[in-house]
Each structure stands twice: as C-alpha cells, then as structure tokens.
PDB file of C-alpha atoms in Angstrom:
ATOM      1  CA  SER A  96     117.487  93.163  88.793  1.00 52.00           C
ATOM      2  CA  GLN A  97     119.180  90.055  87.484  1.00 57.00           C
ATOM      3  CA  GLN A  98     122.177  91.999  86.230  1.00 71.00           C
ATOM      4  CA  GLY A  99     125.663  91.128  87.225  1.00 76.00           C
ATOM      5  CA  GLU A 100     127.638  93.872  88.893  1.00 85.00           C
ATOM      6  CA  GLU A 101     131.347  94.198  88.232  1.00 87.00           C
ATOM      7  CA  ASP A 102     133.823  95.412  90.783  1.00 88.00           C
ATOM      8  CA  PRO A 103     135.868  97.575  90.671  1.00 93.00           C
ATOM      9  CA  GLN A 104     134.368 100.083  88.241  1.00 92.00           C
ATOM     10  CA  ALA A 105     137.867 101.073  87.146  1.00 95.00           C
ATOM     11  CA  LEU A 106     141.281  99.463  87.520  1.00 97.00           C
ATOM     12  CA  SER A 107     144.654 100.900  86.580  1.00 97.00           C
ATOM     13  CA  ILE A 108     147.830  98.778  86.574  1.00 97.00           C
ATOM     14  CA  GLN A 109     151.297  98.550  85.041  1.00 97.00           C
ATOM     15  CA  GLU A 110     152.221  96.155  82.262  1.00 97.00           C
ATOM     16  CA  GLY A 111     153.240  92.782  83.600  1.00 97.00           C
ATOM     17  CA  GLU A 112     150.970  92.978  86.639  1.00 97.00           C
ATOM     18  CA  ASN A 113     147.906  90.794  87.091  1.00 98.00           C
ATOM     19  CA  ALA A 114     144.408  92.261  86.861  1.00 97.00           C
ATOM     20  CA  THR A 115     141.480  90.823  88.790  1.00 97.00           C
ATOM     21  CA  MET A 116     137.867  91.795  88.189  1.00 97.00           C
ATOM     22  CA  ASN A 117     134.885  90.512  90.099  1.00 97.00           C
ATOM     23  CA  CYS A 118     131.257  89.966  89.209  1.00 96.00           C
ATOM     24  CA  SER A 119     128.365  89.400  91.582  1.00 95.00           C
ATOM     25  CA  TYR A 120     124.858  88.388  90.573  1.00 94.00           C
ATOM     26  CA  LYS A 121     121.544  87.800  92.288  1.00 92.00           C
ATOM     27  CA  THR A 122     119.797  84.774  90.819  1.00 90.00           C
ATOM     28  CA  SER A 123     120.720  81.188  90.029  1.00 91.00           C
ATOM     29  CA  ILE A 124     122.412  80.827  86.672  1.00 91.00           C
ATOM     30  CA  ASN A 125     122.966  78.305  83.892  1.00 90.00           C
ATOM     31  CA  ASN A 126     126.223  79.940  82.907  1.00 92.00           C
ATOM     32  CA  LEU A 127     128.205  83.148  83.207  1.00 94.00           C
ATOM     33  CA  GLN A 128     130.122  84.790  80.379  1.00 95.00           C
ATOM     34  CA  TRP A 129     132.855  87.411  80.234  1.00 97.00           C
ATOM     35  CA  TYR A 130     133.188  89.877  77.391  1.00 97.00           C
ATOM     36  CA  ARG A 131     135.684  92.544  76.445  1.00 97.00           C
ATOM     37  CA  GLN A 132     134.971  95.859  74.723  1.00 97.00           C
ATOM     38  CA  ASN A 133     137.587  98.121  73.219  1.00 96.00           C
ATOM     39  CA  SER A 134     136.664 101.786  73.075  1.00 93.00           C
ATOM     40  CA  GLY A 135     134.046 102.482  70.396  1.00 92.00           C
ATOM     41  CA  ARG A 136     133.816  98.846  69.338  1.00 95.00           C
ATOM     42  CA  GLY A 137     131.487  95.906  69.888  1.00 96.00           C
ATOM     43  CA  LEU A 138     131.874  93.308  72.621  1.00 97.00           C
ATOM     44  CA  VAL A 139     134.031  90.245  72.109  1.00 97.00           C
ATOM     45  CA  HIS A 140     133.272  87.010  73.911  1.00 97.00           C
ATOM     46  CA  LEU A 141     136.153  85.806  76.098  1.00 97.00           C
ATOM     47  CA  ILE A 142     135.007  82.810  78.087  1.00 97.00           C
ATOM     48  CA  LEU A 143     131.896  80.951  79.253  1.00 95.00           C
ATOM     49  CA  ILE A 144     131.754  79.059  82.535  1.00 96.00           C
ATOM     50  CA  ARG A 145     128.853  76.757  83.351  1.00 94.00           C
ATOM     51  CA  SER A 146     127.192  76.587  86.747  1.00 94.00           C
ATOM     52  CA  ASN A 147     128.716  73.153  87.447  1.00 95.00           C
ATOM     53  CA  GLU A 148     132.258  74.405  86.723  1.00 96.00           C
ATOM     54  CA  ARG A 149     134.473  76.137  89.266  1.00 97.00           C
ATOM     55  CA  GLU A 150     137.408  77.297  87.186  1.00 98.00           C
ATOM     56  CA  LYS A 151     138.266  77.731  83.543  1.00 97.00           C
ATOM     57  CA  HIS A 152     141.385  78.869  81.705  1.00 96.00           C
ATOM     58  CA  SER A 153     141.968  80.368  78.295  1.00 95.00           C
ATOM     59  CA  GLY A 154     145.479  81.599  77.557  1.00 97.00           C
ATOM     60  CA  ARG A 155     146.260  84.358  80.081  1.00 97.00           C
ATOM     61  CA  LEU A 156     142.663  84.390  81.332  1.00 98.00           C
ATOM     62  CA  ARG A 157     141.462  82.515  84.377  1.00 98.00           C
ATOM     63  CA  VAL A 158     137.808  82.587  85.418  1.00 98.00           C
ATOM     64  CA  THR A 159     136.414  81.239  88.671  1.00 98.00           C
ATOM     65  CA  LEU A 160     132.815  80.750  89.679  1.00 98.00           C
ATOM     66  CA  ASP A 161     131.411  80.391  93.196  1.00 97.00           C
ATOM     67  CA  THR A 162     127.699  79.693  92.914  1.00 96.00           C
ATOM     68  CA  SER A 163     127.257  79.627  96.696  1.00 96.00           C
ATOM     69  CA  LYS A 164     128.425  83.254  96.848  1.00 96.00           C
ATOM     70  CA  LYS A 165     126.895  84.121  93.458  1.00 96.00           C
ATOM     71  CA  SER A 166     130.173  85.562  92.272  1.00 96.00           C
ATOM     72  CA  SER A 167     132.790  85.147  89.576  1.00 97.00           C
ATOM     73  CA  SER A 168     136.227  86.569  89.005  1.00 98.00           C
ATOM     74  CA  LEU A 169     138.283  87.184  85.884  1.00 98.00           C
ATOM     75  CA  LEU A 170     142.051  87.181  86.240  1.00 98.00           C
ATOM     76  CA  ILE A 171     144.285  88.452  83.467  1.00 98.00           C
ATOM     77  CA  THR A 172     147.873  87.457  84.091  1.00 98.00           C
ATOM     78  CA  ALA A 173     150.956  89.332  82.858  1.00 98.00           C
ATOM     79  CA  SER A 174     148.825  92.161  81.506  1.00 97.00           C
ATOM     80  CA  ARG A 175     149.753  94.118  78.394  1.00 97.00           C
ATOM     81  CA  ALA A 176     148.864  97.611  77.206  1.00 97.00           C
ATOM     82  CA  ALA A 177     146.667  95.928  74.569  1.00 97.00           C
ATOM     83  CA  ASP A 178     144.495  94.522  77.383  1.00 98.00           C
ATOM     84  CA  THR A 179     143.201  98.045  78.029  1.00 98.00           C
ATOM     85  CA  ALA A 180     139.429  97.750  77.556  1.00 97.00           C
ATOM     86  CA  SER A 181     136.136  97.426  79.417  1.00 96.00           C
ATOM     87  CA  TYR A 182     135.270  93.979  80.713  1.00 97.00           C
ATOM     88  CA  PHE A 183     131.693  92.830  81.243  1.00 96.00           C
ATOM     89  CA  CYS A 184     130.152  89.810  82.865  1.00 95.00           C
ATOM     90  CA  ALA A 185     126.847  88.484  81.565  1.00 94.00           C
ATOM     91  CA  THR A 186     124.587  85.935  83.196  1.00 92.00           C
ATOM     92  CA  ASP A 187     122.238  83.394  81.721  1.00 88.00           C
ATOM     93  CA  ALA A 188     119.742  83.336  84.566  1.00 83.00           C
ATOM     94  CA  ARG A 189     118.072  80.021  85.270  1.00 81.00           C
ATOM     95  CA  GLY A 190     114.376  80.224  84.412  1.00 77.00           C
ATOM     96  CA  SER A 191     114.723  83.323  82.253  1.00 70.00           C
ATOM     97  CA  THR A 192     113.506  83.527  78.698  1.00 67.00           C
ATOM     98  CA  LEU A 193     115.825  81.571  76.421  1.00 70.00           C
ATOM     99  CA  GLY A 194     118.076  83.964  74.585  1.00 70.00           C
ATOM    100  CA  ARG A 195     118.469  86.589  77.267  1.00 84.00           C
ATOM    101  CA  LEU A 196     121.759  87.585  78.805  1.00 90.00           C
ATOM    102  CA  TYR A 197     121.988  90.129  81.613  1.00 91.00           C
ATOM    103  CA  PHE A 198     125.047  92.369  81.402  1.00 92.00           C
ATOM    104  CA  GLY A 199     126.716  94.283  84.193  1.00 90.00           C
ATOM    105  CA  ARG A 200     128.068  97.829  83.891  1.00 91.00           C
ATOM    106  CA  GLY A 201     131.625  96.731  83.311  1.00 93.00           C
ATOM    107  CA  THR A 202     135.113  97.286  84.696  1.00 95.00           C
ATOM    108  CA  GLN A 203     137.317  99.753  82.824  1.00 96.00           C
ATOM    109  CA  LEU A 204     140.853  98.340  82.817  1.00 97.00           C
ATOM    110  CA  THR A 205     143.793 100.560  81.928  1.00 97.00           C
ATOM    111  CA  VAL A 206     147.222  98.967  81.539  1.00 97.00           C
ATOM    112  CA  TRP A 207     150.127 101.441  81.447  1.00 96.00           C
ATOM    113  CA  PRO A 208     153.254 100.592  79.440  1.00 93.00           C
TER     114      PRO A 208
ATOM    115  CA  ASP B 616     135.018  85.768  57.023  1.00 62.00           C
ATOM    116  CA  GLY B 617     131.786  85.439  58.965  1.00 72.00           C
ATOM    117  CA  GLY B 618     130.611  88.278  61.140  1.00 94.00           C
ATOM    118  CA  ILE B 619     128.054  90.937  61.938  1.00 97.00           C
ATOM    119  CA  THR B 620     127.910  94.207  60.071  1.00 97.00           C
ATOM    120  CA  GLN B 621     126.196  97.262  61.485  1.00 98.00           C
ATOM    121  CA  SER B 622     125.608 100.377  59.441  1.00 96.00           C
ATOM    122  CA  PRO B 623     125.948 103.245  59.471  1.00 96.00           C
ATOM    123  CA  LYS B 624     128.703 103.767  62.042  1.00 96.00           C
ATOM    124  CA  TYR B 625     127.386 107.254  62.873  1.00 96.00           C
ATOM    125  CA  LEU B 626     123.824 108.501  62.462  1.00 94.00           C
ATOM    126  CA  PHE B 627     122.130 111.786  63.197  1.00 91.00           C
ATOM    127  CA  ARG B 628     118.424 112.182  63.814  1.00 88.00           C
ATOM    128  CA  LYS B 629     116.312 115.278  63.513  1.00 88.00           C
ATOM    129  CA  GLU B 630     113.378 115.943  65.807  1.00 83.00           C
ATOM    130  CA  GLY B 631     110.307 113.968  64.789  1.00 86.00           C
ATOM    131  CA  GLN B 632     112.245 111.724  62.446  1.00 91.00           C
ATOM    132  CA  ASN B 633     112.366 107.926  62.374  1.00 94.00           C
ATOM    133  CA  VAL B 634     115.732 106.353  61.623  1.00 95.00           C
ATOM    134  CA  THR B 635     116.642 102.746  60.863  1.00 96.00           C
ATOM    135  CA  LEU B 636     119.826 101.008  61.954  1.00 97.00           C
ATOM    136  CA  SER B 637     120.970  98.066  59.878  1.00 98.00           C
ATOM    137  CA  CYS B 638     122.300  94.764  61.218  1.00 98.00           C
ATOM    138  CA  GLU B 639     123.336  91.888  58.948  1.00 98.00           C
ATOM    139  CA  GLN B 640     125.023  88.617  59.918  1.00 98.00           C
ATOM    140  CA  ASN B 641     126.445  85.755  57.859  1.00 97.00           C
ATOM    141  CA  LEU B 642     127.119  83.432  60.790  1.00 96.00           C
ATOM    142  CA  ASN B 643     123.983  81.373  60.169  1.00 95.00           C
ATOM    143  CA  HIS B 644     122.742  82.289  63.654  1.00 95.00           C
ATOM    144  CA  ASP B 645     119.073  81.936  64.496  1.00 94.00           C
ATOM    145  CA  ALA B 646     119.010  84.456  67.347  1.00 94.00           C
ATOM    146  CA  MET B 647     119.651  88.193  67.055  1.00 96.00           C
ATOM    147  CA  TYR B 648     119.597  91.004  69.613  1.00 96.00           C
ATOM    148  CA  TRP B 649     119.627  94.784  69.883  1.00 98.00           C
ATOM    149  CA  TYR B 650     121.218  96.530  72.852  1.00 97.00           C
ATOM    150  CA  ARG B 651     121.531 100.128  73.860  1.00 97.00           C
ATOM    151  CA  GLN B 652     124.671 101.276  75.674  1.00 96.00           C
ATOM    152  CA  ASP B 653     124.824 104.525  77.622  1.00 94.00           C
ATOM    153  CA  PRO B 654     127.873 105.678  79.589  1.00 84.00           C
ATOM    154  CA  GLY B 655     128.015 103.932  82.958  1.00 74.00           C
ATOM    155  CA  GLN B 656     124.835 101.932  82.247  1.00 77.00           C
ATOM    156  CA  GLY B 657     126.138  98.762  80.681  1.00 86.00           C
ATOM    157  CA  LEU B 658     124.050  97.076  77.979  1.00 93.00           C
ATOM    158  CA  ARG B 659     120.279  97.167  78.048  1.00 94.00           C
ATOM    159  CA  LEU B 660     118.237  94.857  75.848  1.00 95.00           C
ATOM    160  CA  ILE B 661     115.817  96.528  73.421  1.00 97.00           C
ATOM    161  CA  TYR B 662     114.491  93.621  71.331  1.00 97.00           C
ATOM    162  CA  TYR B 663     115.525  90.095  70.514  1.00 95.00           C
ATOM    163  CA  SER B 664     114.528  87.459  68.002  1.00 95.00           C
ATOM    164  CA  GLN B 665     115.085  83.737  68.218  1.00 92.00           C
ATOM    165  CA  ILE B 666     113.682  82.855  64.813  1.00 93.00           C
ATOM    166  CA  VAL B 667     112.563  84.484  61.584  1.00 95.00           C
ATOM    167  CA  ASN B 668     109.232  86.337  61.789  1.00 95.00           C
ATOM    168  CA  ASP B 669     109.267  86.319  65.593  1.00 94.00           C
ATOM    169  CA  PHE B 670     110.687  88.787  68.116  1.00 96.00           C
ATOM    170  CA  GLN B 671     110.206  89.777  71.756  1.00 94.00           C
ATOM    171  CA  LYS B 672     110.501  93.034  73.662  1.00 95.00           C
ATOM    172  CA  GLY B 673     113.431  93.493  75.965  1.00 93.00           C
ATOM    173  CA  ASP B 674     113.675  95.852  78.916  1.00 92.00           C
ATOM    174  CA  ILE B 675     113.525  99.166  77.030  1.00 95.00           C
ATOM    175  CA  ALA B 676     111.444  98.532  73.875  1.00 97.00           C
ATOM    176  CA  GLU B 677     109.347 101.709  74.055  1.00 96.00           C
ATOM    177  CA  GLY B 678     110.072 104.015  71.133  1.00 96.00           C
ATOM    178  CA  TYR B 679     111.741 101.274  69.072  1.00 97.00           C
ATOM    179  CA  SER B 680     110.527  98.757  66.503  1.00 98.00           C
ATOM    180  CA  VAL B 681     112.120  95.814  64.713  1.00 98.00           C
ATOM    181  CA  SER B 682     111.426  93.277  61.981  1.00 98.00           C
ATOM    182  CA  ARG B 683     112.882  89.869  61.252  1.00 98.00           C
ATOM    183  CA  GLU B 684     111.899  88.938  57.699  1.00 97.00           C
ATOM    184  CA  LYS B 685     115.192  87.203  56.912  1.00 97.00           C
ATOM    185  CA  LYS B 686     117.492  85.118  59.051  1.00 97.00           C
ATOM    186  CA  GLU B 687     120.449  87.351  58.204  1.00 97.00           C
ATOM    187  CA  SER B 688     118.864  90.712  58.948  1.00 98.00           C
ATOM    188  CA  PHE B 689     117.407  92.391  62.047  1.00 98.00           C
ATOM    189  CA  PRO B 690     116.918  96.148  61.454  1.00 98.00           C
ATOM    190  CA  LEU B 691     116.063  98.470  64.327  1.00 98.00           C
ATOM    191  CA  THR B 692     113.938 101.583  63.841  1.00 97.00           C
ATOM    192  CA  VAL B 693     114.273 104.375  66.372  1.00 96.00           C
ATOM    193  CA  THR B 694     110.959 106.195  66.181  1.00 94.00           C
ATOM    194  CA  SER B 695     110.129 109.791  67.050  1.00 89.00           C
ATOM    195  CA  ALA B 696     108.482 108.420  70.208  1.00 88.00           C
ATOM    196  CA  GLN B 697     111.931 107.685  71.613  1.00 89.00           C
ATOM    197  CA  LYS B 698     112.673 111.012  73.294  1.00 87.00           C
ATOM    198  CA  ASN B 699     116.238 110.304  74.322  1.00 91.00           C
ATOM    199  CA  PRO B 700     117.741 108.280  71.471  1.00 92.00           C
ATOM    200  CA  THR B 701     121.357 109.456  71.815  1.00 94.00           C
ATOM    201  CA  ALA B 702     123.327 106.299  72.576  1.00 96.00           C
ATOM    202  CA  PHE B 703     125.582 103.589  71.192  1.00 97.00           C
ATOM    203  CA  TYR B 704     123.520 100.763  69.652  1.00 98.00           C
ATOM    204  CA  LEU B 705     124.890  97.252  69.447  1.00 98.00           C
ATOM    205  CA  CYS B 706     123.548  94.318  67.480  1.00 98.00           C
ATOM    206  CA  ALA B 707     124.460  90.737  68.380  1.00 97.00           C
ATOM    207  CA  SER B 708     123.679  87.216  67.222  1.00 96.00           C
ATOM    208  CA  SER B 709     124.058  83.703  68.553  1.00 93.00           C
ATOM    209  CA  HIS B 710     123.119  80.095  67.990  1.00 90.00           C
ATOM    210  CA  ARG B 711     120.036  78.897  69.809  1.00 83.00           C
ATOM    211  CA  GLY B 712     120.618  76.173  72.351  1.00 74.00           C
ATOM    212  CA  PRO B 713     119.493  74.654  75.625  1.00 69.00           C
ATOM    213  CA  SER B 714     121.593  77.240  77.391  1.00 72.00           C
ATOM    214  CA  ASN B 715     122.586  80.590  76.100  1.00 73.00           C
ATOM    215  CA  GLN B 716     125.354  80.553  73.556  1.00 85.00           C
ATOM    216  CA  PRO B 717     128.086  83.195  73.325  1.00 92.00           C
ATOM    217  CA  GLN B 718     126.899  86.278  71.509  1.00 94.00           C
ATOM    218  CA  HIS B 719     128.781  87.815  68.599  1.00 96.00           C
ATOM    219  CA  PHE B 720     128.615  91.599  68.322  1.00 97.00           C
ATOM    220  CA  GLY B 721     128.823  94.138  65.553  1.00 97.00           C
ATOM    221  CA  ASP B 722     130.867  97.316  65.968  1.00 97.00           C
ATOM    222  CA  GLY B 723     127.888  99.478  66.775  1.00 97.00           C
ATOM    223  CA  THR B 724     126.079 102.548  65.509  1.00 97.00           C
ATOM    224  CA  ARG B 725     126.401 105.818  67.396  1.00 96.00           C
ATOM    225  CA  LEU B 726     123.172 107.795  67.160  1.00 95.00           C
ATOM    226  CA  SER B 727     123.007 111.494  67.981  1.00 93.00           C
ATOM    227  CA  ILE B 728     120.327 114.168  67.882  1.00 86.00           C
ATOM    228  CA  LEU B 729     120.747 117.121  65.529  1.00 82.00           C
TER     229      LEU B 729
END
C-alpha cells in the first residue's frame, strides 16, 4: 500500500501543551500534505511540504519531512481545545496517476481545557 | 464564497435501491474526487475525474458509478450492487498541476441502510 500511516492513533493533551503527530509512508513522494477533520465534517487542508523541503511553518503548525526515513511530523504548538480533531497525512506518490492522494487513517487529537 | 456543496447531508437507502449523492463546486477546479470514509479506515478513493467527460476508477469503484458532464458537478450513484454502502462519503476538488494540488472537501453525506 502507498498509504501514509499516522502515529499515534489517538493523542490526548491539556491546553497549552504541544501535540506531535507522525506519518510514515512507503514510496518516494512528490509532496506530502496534512489535513484536519472536525467530527462529522469534511477535511481541511493545513499544509503541503514538497520532497525537496525539510521544514515548513504555518502559524502554530510546524511540519518536518525526512525523505530518507520516509516520515513526516506535524507539531501543533500551544494547543487549544479548538484543535480537537482528526489529523491526516496524504502523500502524492512519485510515479502515481496524476490526481491521486493516498490518505492515512489519521490521528485523533483531543485537547482538554 | 467559493466552495464545495454536498447534498443531502443524510441519506437512507432501501434494499435494491440506487441512490445518487450530489457534489457541486464553484472553485473552477478541473479535478474532482469521491472518497468513502469508514471508522478507523481513513479515506478510500472511489472515483476521480481530472477533466469533463473523463473519469477513472479508484481503489473501491465496484458498486458505484459517476458522471462528469459539467465542470462544476460530479454526482456519485451508489448502486444496489454495493452491498455495504453504509459510510460517510466525501467529495473533493482541486486544480490540476504538475504535482498534486491541495484538495478542497465538502462536508460529506452520511449514507445508511434502512
């Protein structure tokens, strides 16, 4: 399978703490994307990191990519209760049919007030 | 505001019945996608279309059909051949490009069996 796999499956933290989620994948990629999904809603794109990039920031989000280990991490700093959601990584596998993204099963993040 | 609209939000299917899920976008995107989401399974691709009047099967196309007659619309029909249709269905769209663009999602349709 070319799917990414997120780790951990579930994460529970207090407000103000940092949350780190990891994604591992199996094939070479063009880019890797992170998405967020609130319960019962659609996914929202958070950040895209290209294979030649190692780190990217967007507000309280920091994404790293290690292509040698085929892994990425998403760090949410100073978490808030509103960050409670599922987070998915999705890979654009090199050589795959244009238009396909492969999604992992997600990490369920719960942030307690 | 531009976005993707899925309807209905909830849908119930009787045995032997075909049902159609609507997906409309006004983002001027060429590419559109249908995913199925089951608990603990992540998103699985059913069908996708990169241009009007063309579409390709994804990983779980059996029991589903689509059409792409207009750029803005990509309806999904869940046929009676799909024996386990209960799931959350998500439609997405994106620009075409040399490398995959971010996908924009609708808020889903939850399909259940009566």
